[in-house]
């Protein structure tokens, strides 16, 4: 959702993408042709680096804003669904990291079915990211998504019970002030981490 929001027509990122990749990546209705962009970006490391430079900072800003808003309004749980979590360094602001793991063959087949792409295009997408096995080694929790939905659901329930127990939040104004201060620190930290090499 956020990745689509920051490249919507009229945004700065959208204009930069048009400038870098040309009108061939724009649909008649003005929206980005995400399929064409994917074919270009995942087949060329230079194009992928350019796209990352254009999109990563706006995405980080939007994530930061939502984190701050959710924290201030008293959300007890915030889940970040980030494909490039480790590559962008965003795992550094997470309390726990959960990796959904599948075999390479399953991942490839699901990508081809979901995005209606060739095996080569699916392979390019997969190889552009940190291997799932490497992500699994850095995770706090692993969900094995090779089997049925019921199996996956059971694993999620177990993790939820283990990690995400309700936290009582104080309603005192001094606590709310502390939340605001923490949110500002979180903003600074996120921007610092996103700019770090």
Short mmCIF file of C-alpha atoms in Angstrom, two decimals, residues 12-88:
data_model
loop_
_atom_site.label_atom_id
_atom_site.label_comp_id
_atom_site.label_asym_id
_atom_site.label_seq_id
_atom_site.Cartn_x
_atom_site.Cartn_y
_atom_site.Cartn_z
CA UNK A 12 7.79 13.67 -6.54
CA UNK A 13 8.76 10.01 -6.83
CA UNK A 14 6.33 9.53 -9.74
CA UNK A 15 7.85 12.46 -11.62
CA UNK A 16 11.37 11.14 -11.05
CA UNK A 17 10.38 7.67 -12.27
CA UNK A 18 8.88 9.19 -15.43
CA UNK A 19 12.07 11.15 -15.98
CA UNK A 20 14.38 8.18 -15.40
CA UNK A 21 12.44 5.39 -17.12
CA UNK A 22 10.47 7.23 -19.81
CA UNK A 23 6.88 7.27 -20.97
CA UNK A 24 6.97 3.56 -21.85
CA UNK A 25 6.41 2.87 -18.15
CA UNK A 26 3.23 4.97 -17.99
CA UNK A 27 -0.24 3.59 -18.74
CA UNK A 28 -2.78 5.60 -20.79
CA UNK A 29 -4.60 6.54 -17.55
CA UNK A 30 -1.43 8.10 -16.16
CA UNK A 31 -0.71 5.35 -13.64
CA UNK A 32 2.66 3.60 -13.58
CA UNK A 33 2.82 0.42 -15.63
CA UNK A 34 4.06 -1.67 -12.72
CA UNK A 35 4.51 -4.77 -14.85
CA UNK A 36 6.74 -3.00 -17.36
CA UNK A 37 8.69 -1.28 -14.59
CA UNK A 38 9.21 -4.61 -12.85
CA UNK A 39 10.57 -6.19 -16.02
CA UNK A 40 13.04 -3.33 -16.43
CA UNK A 41 14.07 -3.01 -12.79
CA UNK A 42 14.47 -6.68 -11.93
CA UNK A 43 16.44 -7.43 -15.08
CA UNK A 44 18.97 -4.65 -14.55
CA UNK A 45 20.89 -3.98 -11.33
CA UNK A 46 21.57 -0.37 -12.30
CA UNK A 47 17.89 0.32 -12.96
CA UNK A 48 17.04 -1.35 -9.66
CA UNK A 49 19.47 0.88 -7.76
CA UNK A 50 17.96 3.93 -9.43
CA UNK A 51 14.44 2.86 -8.49
CA UNK A 52 15.51 2.19 -4.89
CA UNK A 53 17.07 5.65 -4.63
CA UNK A 54 13.83 7.21 -5.85
CA UNK A 55 11.43 5.26 -3.66
CA UNK A 56 13.14 4.21 -0.42
CA UNK A 57 13.23 7.60 1.30
CA UNK A 58 9.58 8.51 0.53
CA UNK A 59 8.56 5.05 1.75
CA UNK A 60 10.59 5.54 4.95
CA UNK A 61 8.92 8.91 5.56
CA UNK A 62 5.45 7.43 5.14
CA UNK A 63 6.28 4.48 7.40
CA UNK A 64 7.63 6.90 10.00
CA UNK A 65 4.47 9.03 9.89
CA UNK A 66 2.26 6.02 10.37
CA UNK A 67 4.40 4.68 13.21
CA UNK A 68 4.22 8.01 15.01
CA UNK A 69 0.46 8.35 14.49
CA UNK A 70 -0.21 4.80 15.65
CA UNK A 71 2.04 5.17 18.67
CA UNK A 72 0.50 8.48 19.74
CA UNK A 73 -3.03 7.11 19.35
CA UNK A 74 -2.17 4.17 21.58
CA UNK A 75 -1.83 1.27 19.15
CA UNK A 76 -0.60 -1.79 20.98
CA UNK A 77 0.70 -3.56 17.90
CA UNK A 78 2.22 -2.27 14.67
CA UNK A 79 3.18 -4.75 11.96
CA UNK A 80 5.56 -3.71 9.17
CA UNK A 81 5.24 -5.85 6.03
CA UNK A 82 8.51 -5.00 4.27
CA UNK A 83 9.95 -7.18 1.48
CA UNK A 84 13.36 -5.44 1.77
CA UNK A 85 13.36 -5.27 5.56
CA UNK A 86 17.00 -6.28 6.02
CA UNK A 87 18.29 -4.69 2.83
CA UNK A 88 16.98 -1.24 3.86
#
